[in-house]
PDB file of C-alpha atoms and ligand atoms in Angstrom:
ATOM      1  CA  MET A 724     -23.954   7.413 -12.956  1.00 57.00           C
ATOM      2  CA  LYS A 725     -20.726   9.037 -12.143  1.00 63.00           C
ATOM      3  CA  SER A 726     -19.193   5.845 -10.456  1.00 63.00           C
ATOM      4  CA  ILE A 727     -20.004   4.164 -13.862  1.00 64.00           C
ATOM      5  CA  LEU A 728     -18.136   6.671 -15.450  1.00 66.00           C
ATOM      6  CA  ILE A 729     -15.115   5.987 -13.596  1.00 64.00           C
ATOM      7  CA  LEU A 730     -15.169   2.463 -13.561  1.00 66.00           C
ATOM      8  CA  CYS A 731     -15.455   2.648 -17.424  1.00 66.00           C
ATOM      9  CA  SER A 732     -12.199   4.787 -17.648  1.00 67.00           C
ATOM     10  CA  LEU A 733     -10.651   2.439 -15.285  1.00 65.00           C
ATOM     11  CA  VAL A 734     -11.475  -0.367 -16.955  1.00 64.00           C
ATOM     12  CA  ALA A 735     -10.021   1.102 -20.523  1.00 66.00           C
ATOM     13  CA  THR A 736      -6.904   2.548 -19.150  1.00 61.00           C
ATOM     14  CA  PRO A 737      -4.718  -0.680 -20.369  1.00 58.00           C
ATOM     15  CA  ILE A 738      -5.935  -0.275 -24.327  1.00 53.00           C
ATOM     16  CA  PHE A 739      -4.208   3.296 -23.526  1.00 51.00           C
ATOM     17  CA  ALA A 740      -1.344   1.979 -21.422  1.00 53.00           C
ATOM     18  CA  ALA A 741      -0.615  -1.496 -21.595  1.00 55.00           C
ATOM     19  CA  SER A 742       2.922  -2.815 -22.671  1.00 52.00           C
ATOM     20  CA  GLY A 743       3.363  -6.424 -22.319  1.00 51.00           C
ATOM     21  CA  GLY A 744       5.359  -7.926 -24.842  1.00 59.00           C
ATOM     22  CA  ASP A 745       5.375 -11.634 -24.687  1.00 74.00           C
ATOM     23  CA  LEU A 746       4.745 -13.035 -21.278  1.00 80.00           C
ATOM     24  CA  ASP A 747       6.965 -16.385 -20.729  1.00 82.00           C
ATOM     25  CA  ALA A 748       5.205 -19.445 -19.149  1.00 83.00           C
ATOM     26  CA  ASN A 749       8.150 -20.166 -17.209  1.00 85.00           C
ATOM     27  CA  ASP A 750       8.528 -16.404 -15.540  1.00 88.00           C
ATOM     28  CA  TYR A 751       7.099 -16.557 -12.697  1.00 92.00           C
ATOM     29  CA  VAL A 752       8.223 -13.316 -11.588  1.00 94.00           C
ATOM     30  CA  GLY A 753       6.254 -11.750 -14.932  1.00 94.00           C
ATOM     31  CA  ILE A 754       3.464 -13.988 -13.870  1.00 95.00           C
ATOM     32  CA  SER A 755       3.090 -12.314 -10.617  1.00 96.00           C
ATOM     33  CA  PHE A 756       2.968  -8.839 -12.234  1.00 96.00           C
ATOM     34  CA  TRP A 757       0.084  -9.953 -14.644  1.00 95.00           C
ATOM     35  CA  LEU A 758      -1.277 -11.394 -11.336  1.00 96.00           C
ATOM     36  CA  VAL A 759      -1.113  -8.634  -9.100  1.00 97.00           C
ATOM     37  CA  THR A 760      -2.217  -5.909 -12.195  1.00 97.00           C
ATOM     38  CA  ALA A 761      -5.561  -7.556 -12.246  1.00 97.00           C
ATOM     39  CA  ALA A 762      -5.955  -8.168  -8.618  1.00 97.00           C
ATOM     40  CA  MET A 763      -5.451  -4.152  -8.012  1.00 98.00           C
ATOM     41  CA  LEU A 764      -8.001  -3.289 -11.171  1.00 98.00           C
ATOM     42  CA  ALA A 765     -10.926  -5.684  -9.576  1.00 97.00           C
ATOM     43  CA  ALA A 766      -9.987  -4.344  -6.026  1.00 98.00           C
ATOM     44  CA  THR A 767     -10.650  -1.000  -7.234  1.00 98.00           C
ATOM     45  CA  VAL A 768     -13.703  -1.546  -8.498  1.00 97.00           C
ATOM     46  CA  PHE A 769     -14.790  -3.350  -5.590  1.00 98.00           C
ATOM     47  CA  PHE A 770     -13.741  -0.584  -3.156  1.00 97.00           C
ATOM     48  CA  PHE A 771     -15.679   2.348  -5.372  1.00 97.00           C
ATOM     49  CA  MET A 772     -18.745  -0.017  -6.148  1.00 96.00           C
ATOM     50  CA  GLU A 773     -18.802  -0.806  -2.067  1.00 96.00           C
ATOM     51  CA  ARG A 774     -19.303   3.208  -1.308  1.00 95.00           C
ATOM     52  CA  SER A 775     -22.985   2.787  -1.937  1.00 93.00           C
ATOM     53  CA  SER A 776     -23.429   0.065   0.630  1.00 93.00           C
ATOM     54  CA  VAL A 777     -21.706   1.577   3.859  1.00 92.00           C
ATOM     55  CA  GLU A 778     -22.807   4.804   5.433  1.00 89.00           C
ATOM     56  CA  GLY A 779     -21.641   8.089   4.968  1.00 89.00           C
ATOM     57  CA  LYS A 780     -18.758   8.721   7.300  1.00 85.00           C
ATOM     58  CA  TRP A 781     -17.261   5.537   5.871  1.00 89.00           C
ATOM     59  CA  LYS A 782     -17.552   6.519   2.176  1.00 93.00           C
ATOM     60  CA  THR A 783     -14.191   8.562   2.033  1.00 92.00           C
ATOM     61  CA  SER A 784     -12.285   5.752   3.376  1.00 92.00           C
ATOM     62  CA  LEU A 785     -13.290   3.451   0.813  1.00 95.00           C
ATOM     63  CA  THR A 786     -12.830   6.012  -1.770  1.00 96.00           C
ATOM     64  CA  ILE A 787      -9.133   6.468  -0.840  1.00 96.00           C
ATOM     65  CA  ALA A 788      -8.919   2.437  -0.385  1.00 96.00           C
ATOM     66  CA  GLY A 789      -9.591   2.382  -4.244  1.00 97.00           C
ATOM     67  CA  LEU A 790      -7.714   5.193  -4.860  1.00 97.00           C
ATOM     68  CA  ILE A 791      -4.289   3.563  -3.814  1.00 97.00           C
ATOM     69  CA  CYS A 792      -5.787   0.348  -5.466  1.00 98.00           C
ATOM     70  CA  GLY A 793      -6.627   2.226  -8.458  1.00 98.00           C
ATOM     71  CA  ILE A 794      -2.337   3.901  -8.695  1.00 98.00           C
ATOM     72  CA  ALA A 795      -0.956   0.442  -8.149  1.00 98.00           C
ATOM     73  CA  PHE A 796      -2.646  -0.828 -10.929  1.00 97.00           C
ATOM     74  CA  TRP A 797      -1.869   2.148 -13.173  1.00 97.00           C
ATOM     75  CA  HIS A 798       1.866   1.442 -11.896  1.00 97.00           C
ATOM     76  CA  TYR A 799       1.592  -2.118 -12.316  1.00 97.00           C
ATOM     77  CA  LEU A 800       0.885  -1.770 -15.829  1.00 96.00           C
ATOM     78  CA  TYR A 801       3.997   0.093 -16.570  1.00 95.00           C
ATOM     79  CA  MET A 802       6.501  -1.945 -14.021  1.00 96.00           C
ATOM     80  CA  ARG A 803       4.983  -5.477 -15.474  1.00 94.00           C
ATOM     81  CA  GLY A 804       6.089  -3.819 -18.700  1.00 93.00           C
ATOM     82  CA  VAL A 805       9.790  -3.244 -17.753  1.00 94.00           C
ATOM     83  CA  TRP A 806      10.159  -6.403 -16.398  1.00 94.00           C
ATOM     84  CA  ILE A 807       9.082  -8.443 -18.966  1.00 91.00           C
ATOM     85  CA  GLU A 808      10.721  -6.404 -21.961  1.00 90.00           C
ATOM     86  CA  THR A 809      14.063  -5.567 -20.096  1.00 91.00           C
ATOM     87  CA  GLY A 810      14.262  -8.472 -17.103  1.00 90.00           C
ATOM     88  CA  GLU A 811      15.264  -5.374 -14.805  1.00 91.00           C
ATOM     89  CA  THR A 812      13.724  -3.930 -11.680  1.00 93.00           C
ATOM     90  CA  PRO A 813      11.392  -1.570 -12.018  1.00 95.00           C
ATOM     91  CA  THR A 814      12.310   0.630  -9.346  1.00 94.00           C
ATOM     92  CA  VAL A 815      11.547   4.364 -10.154  1.00 95.00           C
ATOM     93  CA  PHE A 816       7.944   3.280 -10.837  1.00 96.00           C
ATOM     94  CA  ARG A 817       7.774   0.852  -7.735  1.00 97.00           C
ATOM     95  CA  TYR A 818       8.981   4.063  -5.699  1.00 97.00           C
ATOM     96  CA  ILE A 819       6.668   6.526  -7.297  1.00 97.00           C
ATOM     97  CA  ASP A 820       3.540   4.195  -6.327  1.00 97.00           C
ATOM     98  CA  TRP A 821       4.631   3.904  -2.963  1.00 97.00           C
ATOM     99  CA  LEU A 822       5.405   7.561  -2.516  1.00 97.00           C
ATOM    100  CA  LEU A 823       1.635   8.185  -3.428  1.00 97.00           C
ATOM    101  CA  THR A 824       0.104   4.770  -2.201  1.00 97.00           C
ATOM    102  CA  VAL A 825       1.633   4.852   1.353  1.00 96.00           C
ATOM    103  CA  PRO A 826       0.861   8.678   2.592  1.00 94.00           C
ATOM    104  CA  LEU A 827      -2.567   7.568   1.303  1.00 94.00           C
ATOM    105  CA  GLN A 828      -2.698   4.756   3.682  1.00 93.00           C
ATOM    106  CA  MET A 829      -1.396   6.829   6.764  1.00 90.00           C
ATOM    107  CA  VAL A 830      -4.285   9.246   5.646  1.00 87.00           C
ATOM    108  CA  GLU A 831      -6.863   5.842   6.356  1.00 88.00           C
ATOM    109  CA  PHE A 832      -5.894   5.845  10.043  1.00 87.00           C
ATOM    110  CA  TYR A 833      -6.521   9.107  10.192  1.00 87.00           C
ATOM    111  CA  LEU A 834      -9.665   8.734   8.735  1.00 86.00           C
ATOM    112  CA  ILE A 835     -11.126   5.896  10.301  1.00 84.00           C
ATOM    113  CA  LEU A 836     -10.405   7.737  13.425  1.00 86.00           C
ATOM    114  CA  ALA A 837     -11.718  11.087  12.461  1.00 85.00           C
ATOM    115  CA  ALA A 838     -14.694   9.190  11.116  1.00 79.00           C
ATOM    116  CA  VAL A 839     -16.008   8.504  15.017  1.00 79.00           C
ATOM    117  CA  THR A 840     -13.779  10.420  17.286  1.00 83.00           C
ATOM    118  CA  VAL A 841     -11.633  13.246  17.888  1.00 85.00           C
ATOM    119  CA  VAL A 842      -8.093  12.628  16.791  1.00 86.00           C
ATOM    120  CA  ALA A 843      -4.876  15.058  16.648  1.00 86.00           C
ATOM    121  CA  ALA A 844      -4.072  16.091  13.236  1.00 87.00           C
ATOM    122  CA  SER A 845      -0.241  15.547  14.633  1.00 90.00           C
ATOM    123  CA  LEU A 846      -0.929  11.732  14.050  1.00 90.00           C
ATOM    124  CA  PHE A 847      -1.083  11.903  10.140  1.00 89.00           C
ATOM    125  CA  TRP A 848       1.845  14.533   9.999  1.00 92.00           C
ATOM    126  CA  LYS A 849       4.293  11.904  11.805  1.00 94.00           C
ATOM    127  CA  LEU A 850       2.745   9.207  10.189  1.00 93.00           C
ATOM    128  CA  PHE A 851       3.486  11.486   6.713  1.00 93.00           C
ATOM    129  CA  VAL A 852       6.930  12.175   7.389  1.00 95.00           C
ATOM    130  CA  GLY A 853       7.755   8.758   8.930  1.00 96.00           C
ATOM    131  CA  ALA A 854       6.670   7.275   5.597  1.00 96.00           C
ATOM    132  CA  LEU A 855       8.918  10.027   3.317  1.00 96.00           C
ATOM    133  CA  VAL A 856      11.984   9.148   5.564  1.00 97.00           C
ATOM    134  CA  MET A 857      11.794   5.137   4.903  1.00 97.00           C
ATOM    135  CA  LEU A 858      11.167   5.814   1.080  1.00 97.00           C
ATOM    136  CA  ILE A 859      13.340   8.172   0.391  1.00 97.00           C
ATOM    137  CA  PHE A 860      16.235   6.425   2.132  1.00 98.00           C
ATOM    138  CA  GLY A 861      14.720   3.013   0.591  1.00 97.00           C
ATOM    139  CA  TYR A 862      15.240   4.808  -2.993  1.00 97.00           C
ATOM    140  CA  MET A 863      18.472   6.107  -2.149  1.00 97.00           C
ATOM    141  CA  GLY A 864      19.653   2.573  -1.214  1.00 95.00           C
ATOM    142  CA  GLU A 865      17.965   0.676  -4.090  1.00 93.00           C
ATOM    143  CA  ALA A 866      18.849   3.381  -6.848  1.00 93.00           C
ATOM    144  CA  GLY A 867      22.601   3.186  -5.704  1.00 92.00           C
ATOM    145  CA  LEU A 868      22.675   6.983  -4.191  1.00 95.00           C
ATOM    146  CA  MET A 869      23.765   5.649  -1.043  1.00 95.00           C
ATOM    147  CA  SER A 870      25.408   2.465   0.382  1.00 94.00           C
ATOM    148  CA  PRO A 871      22.505  -0.110   0.542  1.00 93.00           C
ATOM    149  CA  LEU A 872      22.996  -0.942   4.649  1.00 95.00           C
ATOM    150  CA  PRO A 873      23.084   2.731   6.004  1.00 96.00           C
ATOM    151  CA  ALA A 874      19.984   3.483   3.986  1.00 97.00           C
ATOM    152  CA  PHE A 875      17.912   0.633   4.855  1.00 97.00           C
ATOM    153  CA  ILE A 876      18.940   1.193   8.777  1.00 97.00           C
ATOM    154  CA  ILE A 877      17.500   4.749   8.568  1.00 98.00           C
ATOM    155  CA  GLY A 878      14.240   3.316   6.518  1.00 98.00           C
ATOM    156  CA  CYS A 879      14.042   0.603   9.267  1.00 98.00           C
ATOM    157  CA  LEU A 880      13.797   3.314  12.076  1.00 98.00           C
ATOM    158  CA  ALA A 881      11.589   5.633  10.240  1.00 97.00           C
ATOM    159  CA  TRP A 882       9.429   2.518  10.144  1.00 97.00           C
ATOM    160  CA  LEU A 883       9.904   1.727  13.770  1.00 97.00           C
ATOM    161  CA  TYR A 884       8.614   4.887  14.526  1.00 96.00           C
ATOM    162  CA  MET A 885       5.567   4.715  12.727  1.00 95.00           C
ATOM    163  CA  ILE A 886       4.602   1.534  14.416  1.00 95.00           C
ATOM    164  CA  TYR A 887       5.490   3.426  17.867  1.00 94.00           C
ATOM    165  CA  VAL A 888       3.124   6.230  16.764  1.00 93.00           C
ATOM    166  CA  LEU A 889       0.336   3.903  15.945  1.00 91.00           C
ATOM    167  CA  TRP A 890       0.871   1.808  18.960  1.00 91.00           C
ATOM    168  CA  PHE A 891       1.703   4.220  21.952  1.00 90.00           C
ATOM    169  CA  GLY A 892       1.306   7.355  20.150  1.00 86.00           C
ATOM    170  CA  GLU A 893      -1.440   9.885  19.395  1.00 85.00           C
ATOM    171  CA  GLY A 894      -3.310   6.604  17.351  1.00 85.00           C
ATOM    172  CA  LYS A 895      -3.816   4.848  20.450  1.00 85.00           C
ATOM    173  CA  THR A 896      -5.201   8.076  22.610  1.00 84.00           C
ATOM    174  CA  ALA A 897      -7.624   8.275  20.006  1.00 87.00           C
ATOM    175  CA  VAL A 898      -8.938   4.521  18.916  1.00 88.00           C
ATOM    176  CA  ASN A 899      -9.508   3.767  22.859  1.00 85.00           C
ATOM    177  CA  LYS A 900     -12.824   5.941  22.588  1.00 82.00           C
ATOM    178  CA  THR A 901     -14.239   4.031  19.576  1.00 84.00           C
ATOM    179  CA  SER A 902     -16.702   1.364  18.603  1.00 83.00           C
ATOM    180  CA  ALA A 903     -15.685  -2.060  18.464  1.00 85.00           C
ATOM    181  CA  SER A 904     -15.355  -2.469  14.981  1.00 81.00           C
ATOM    182  CA  VAL A 905     -13.421   0.686  14.409  1.00 84.00           C
ATOM    183  CA  GLN A 906     -11.186  -0.844  17.446  1.00 89.00           C
ATOM    184  CA  THR A 907     -10.854  -3.912  15.556  1.00 88.00           C
ATOM    185  CA  ALA A 908     -10.262  -2.379  12.201  1.00 86.00           C
ATOM    186  CA  TYR A 909      -7.229  -0.110  13.720  1.00 89.00           C
ATOM    187  CA  ASN A 910      -5.844  -3.055  15.390  1.00 90.00           C
ATOM    188  CA  THR A 911      -5.961  -5.304  12.179  1.00 89.00           C
ATOM    189  CA  MET A 912      -4.437  -2.009  10.147  1.00 89.00           C
ATOM    190  CA  MET A 913      -1.516  -1.945  12.722  1.00 91.00           C
ATOM    191  CA  TRP A 914      -0.821  -5.578  12.385  1.00 91.00           C
ATOM    192  CA  ILE A 915      -0.610  -5.375   8.683  1.00 91.00           C
ATOM    193  CA  ILE A 916       1.750  -2.420   9.172  1.00 93.00           C
ATOM    194  CA  ILE A 917       3.924  -4.482  11.606  1.00 94.00           C
ATOM    195  CA  VAL A 918       3.682  -7.808   9.958  1.00 94.00           C
ATOM    196  CA  GLY A 919       2.577  -7.211   6.293  1.00 93.00           C
ATOM    197  CA  TRP A 920       4.880  -4.368   5.828  1.00 95.00           C
ATOM    198  CA  ALA A 921       7.822  -6.820   7.043  1.00 96.00           C
ATOM    199  CA  ILE A 922       7.885  -8.293   3.768  1.00 94.00           C
ATOM    200  CA  TYR A 923       9.555  -5.333   2.150  1.00 95.00           C
ATOM    201  CA  PRO A 924      12.508  -4.747   3.990  1.00 95.00           C
ATOM    202  CA  ALA A 925      12.664  -8.584   3.508  1.00 92.00           C
ATOM    203  CA  GLY A 926      12.816  -8.268   0.041  1.00 89.00           C
ATOM    204  CA  TYR A 927      15.119  -5.150   0.333  1.00 92.00           C
ATOM    205  CA  VAL A 928      17.744  -7.565   2.574  1.00 91.00           C
ATOM    206  CA  PHE A 929      17.251 -10.656  -0.349  1.00 86.00           C
ATOM    207  CA  GLY A 930      17.753  -8.050  -3.242  1.00 86.00           C
ATOM    208  CA  TYR A 931      20.473  -5.609  -1.887  1.00 88.00           C
ATOM    209  CA  LEU A 932      22.276  -7.099   1.335  1.00 89.00           C
ATOM    210  CA  LEU A 933      22.804 -10.856   0.664  1.00 86.00           C
ATOM    211  CA  GLY A 934      25.746 -10.471  -1.567  1.00 66.00           C
ATOM    212  CA  THR A 935      24.257 -10.434  -5.347  1.00 63.00           C
ATOM    213  CA  VAL A 936      21.375  -8.630  -6.305  1.00 64.00           C
ATOM    214  CA  ASP A 937      18.555 -11.338  -7.234  1.00 78.00           C
ATOM    215  CA  SER A 938      16.246  -9.246  -9.040  1.00 87.00           C
ATOM    216  CA  SER A 939      13.938 -12.173  -9.163  1.00 88.00           C
ATOM    217  CA  SER A 940      12.877 -12.586  -5.725  1.00 87.00           C
ATOM    218  CA  LEU A 941      13.139  -9.191  -4.801  1.00 91.00           C
ATOM    219  CA  ASN A 942      10.122  -8.503  -7.139  1.00 94.00           C
ATOM    220  CA  LEU A 943       8.138 -11.792  -6.835  1.00 93.00           C
ATOM    221  CA  ILE A 944       8.352 -10.561  -2.433  1.00 92.00           C
ATOM    222  CA  TYR A 945       7.715  -7.046  -3.441  1.00 95.00           C
ATOM    223  CA  ASN A 946       4.688  -8.057  -5.765  1.00 97.00           C
ATOM    224  CA  LEU A 947       3.180 -10.188  -3.248  1.00 95.00           C
ATOM    225  CA  ALA A 948       3.410  -7.502  -0.397  1.00 96.00           C
ATOM    226  CA  ASP A 949       1.776  -5.476  -2.419  1.00 97.00           C
ATOM    227  CA  PHE A 950      -0.701  -7.878  -2.625  1.00 95.00           C
ATOM    228  CA  VAL A 951      -1.407  -8.383   1.176  1.00 92.00           C
ATOM    229  CA  ASN A 952      -0.747  -4.404   2.078  1.00 95.00           C
ATOM    230  CA  LYS A 953      -2.995  -2.663  -0.336  1.00 96.00           C
ATOM    231  CA  ILE A 954      -5.859  -4.818  -1.226  1.00 97.00           C
ATOM    232  CA  LEU A 955      -6.184  -6.563   2.227  1.00 94.00           C
ATOM    233  CA  PHE A 956      -5.668  -3.196   4.233  1.00 93.00           C
ATOM    234  CA  GLY A 957      -8.663  -2.015   1.974  1.00 95.00           C
ATOM    235  CA  VAL A 958     -10.927  -5.212   2.617  1.00 96.00           C
ATOM    236  CA  VAL A 959     -10.123  -4.781   6.349  1.00 92.00           C
ATOM    237  CA  ILE A 960     -11.491  -1.098   6.224  1.00 92.00           C
ATOM    238  CA  TRP A 961     -14.534  -2.378   4.304  1.00 94.00           C
ATOM    239  CA  LYS A 962     -15.153  -4.882   6.671  1.00 92.00           C
ATOM    240  CA  ALA A 963     -15.493  -2.657   9.477  1.00 88.00           C
ATOM    241  CA  ALA A 964     -17.640  -0.513   7.288  1.00 89.00           C
ATOM    242  CA  ILE A 965     -20.370  -3.049   7.186  1.00 91.00           C
ATOM    243  CA  ASP A 966     -19.773  -4.255  10.809  1.00 88.00           C
ATOM    244  CA  ASP A 967     -20.424  -0.622  11.697  1.00 82.00           C
ATOM    245  CA  LYS A 968     -23.182  -0.337  10.186  1.00 74.00           C
ATOM    246  CA  GLN A 969     -25.088  -4.189  11.532  1.00 72.00           C
ATOM    247  CA  THR A 970     -24.375  -2.720  15.166  1.00 64.00           C
ATOM    248  CA  ALA A 971     -25.468   0.695  14.834  1.00 55.00           C
TER     249      ALA A 971
HETATM  250  C1  RET B2103       1.491   0.055  -1.129  1.00 95.22           C
HETATM  251  C2  RET B2103       3.199  -0.307  -0.983  1.00 95.22           C
HETATM  252  C3  RET B2103       3.485   0.009   0.272  1.00 95.22           C
HETATM  253  C4  RET B2103       2.566  -0.360   1.746  1.00 95.22           C
HETATM  254  C5  RET B2103       4.522  -0.195   0.733  1.00 95.22           C
HETATM  255  C6  RET B2103       5.568  -0.300   2.066  1.00 95.22           C
HETATM  256  C7  RET B2103       6.824  -0.162   1.707  1.00 95.22           C
HETATM  257  C8  RET B2103       7.961  -0.471   2.860  1.00 95.22           C
HETATM  258  C9  RET B2103       7.283  -0.796   4.002  1.00 95.22           C
HETATM  259  C10 RET B2103       9.035  -0.424   2.855  1.00 95.22           C
HETATM  260  C11 RET B2103       9.940  -0.284   3.781  1.00 95.22           C
HETATM  261  C12 RET B2103      11.627  -0.468   3.658  1.00 95.22           C
HETATM  262  C13 RET B2103      12.079  -0.240   5.076  1.00 95.22           C
HETATM  263  C14 RET B2103      11.676  -0.554   6.195  1.00 95.22           C
HETATM  264  C15 RET B2103      13.505  -0.406   5.242  1.00 95.22           C
HETATM  265  C16 RET B2103      13.885   0.583   3.794  1.00 95.22           C
HETATM  266  C17 RET B2103      13.617  -0.425   2.631  1.00 95.22           C
HETATM  267  C18 RET B2103      12.455  -0.087   2.214  1.00 95.22           C
HETATM  268  C19 RET B2103      12.040   1.042   1.805  1.00 95.22           C
HETATM  269  C20 RET B2103      11.796  -1.380   1.288  1.00 95.22           C
END
C-alpha cells in the first residue's frame, strides 16, 4: 500500500514539475533529455516494485537504487526544460543531481558489503570524500570559477583515488569474504566506476578542454553516461539480489 502511494506521487510529479516547451525533431540533445527522463522514471518504479522480490538484507540496496534514479528523474525534468527553452547547458541542476546521487552510489558499495560481511566504515568515508572533491572541482571548472584544466586534473585524481580504494583498499578486503553473487556485483559495480564513469571526463574534455565549448556533445555524452551509470548500476545490484536468493 505504502509503495503504491509512493509510486502514484512519482508518476504525478511531471504534472507539477514539467516545463517542456516545444521539442524540435532535429534537436537530438533535447530528445536524449526526454529519453533519459522517461527511463529514469521507469527504473525508479522498477527498483521500488522489486523490493518485495528480494530478501531482507537486499531491500535497502534496492531502495537506494530507486532513490538514485528518482532524484535523477526529478532533475531531468528541469534540465530538459533548460535545454529546450534556452539551449544552454544546465550545469547547476546537473551538479546538484550528482552531488546527491554519487554519494548514494558510494553508500551502495558499503551496503552490499555490509549486508553480508563486516566492512570498515572508513570505506564509505574515503569514497564520500573522494566523490566530493571530484564534483566540487568539476563544478568549479564547468562554472568558470577556476581554470578548466587544473580543475579537471584534481577531479581526475580524486576519481583515481576512489578506484584505488575500491580495488586495493577496504573494499577489496571485505569483498573477498563474500558469496559469489556479491563478488560479481561488486566487481561489475567497480567496472562501472572505471569504464562507465570515464564517459563523464570524456564529455568534460569535449566540452571544456578542446577549444570551443560544444554544449551539444557535452550534454549528449552526460545524458548517455547517466543512463549507464544510474540505471545499469541499479540493475547490477538487483541481479545480485535475485541470484543470491536462488543460490541461498
Ligand atoms: C549519476 C551521476 C554520476 C555517476 C556522475 C559521475 C560523475 C563523474 C564521474 C565526473 C567526473 C569528472 C572527473 C573525473 C574530472 C572532472 C570533471 C568531472 C566532474 C566531469
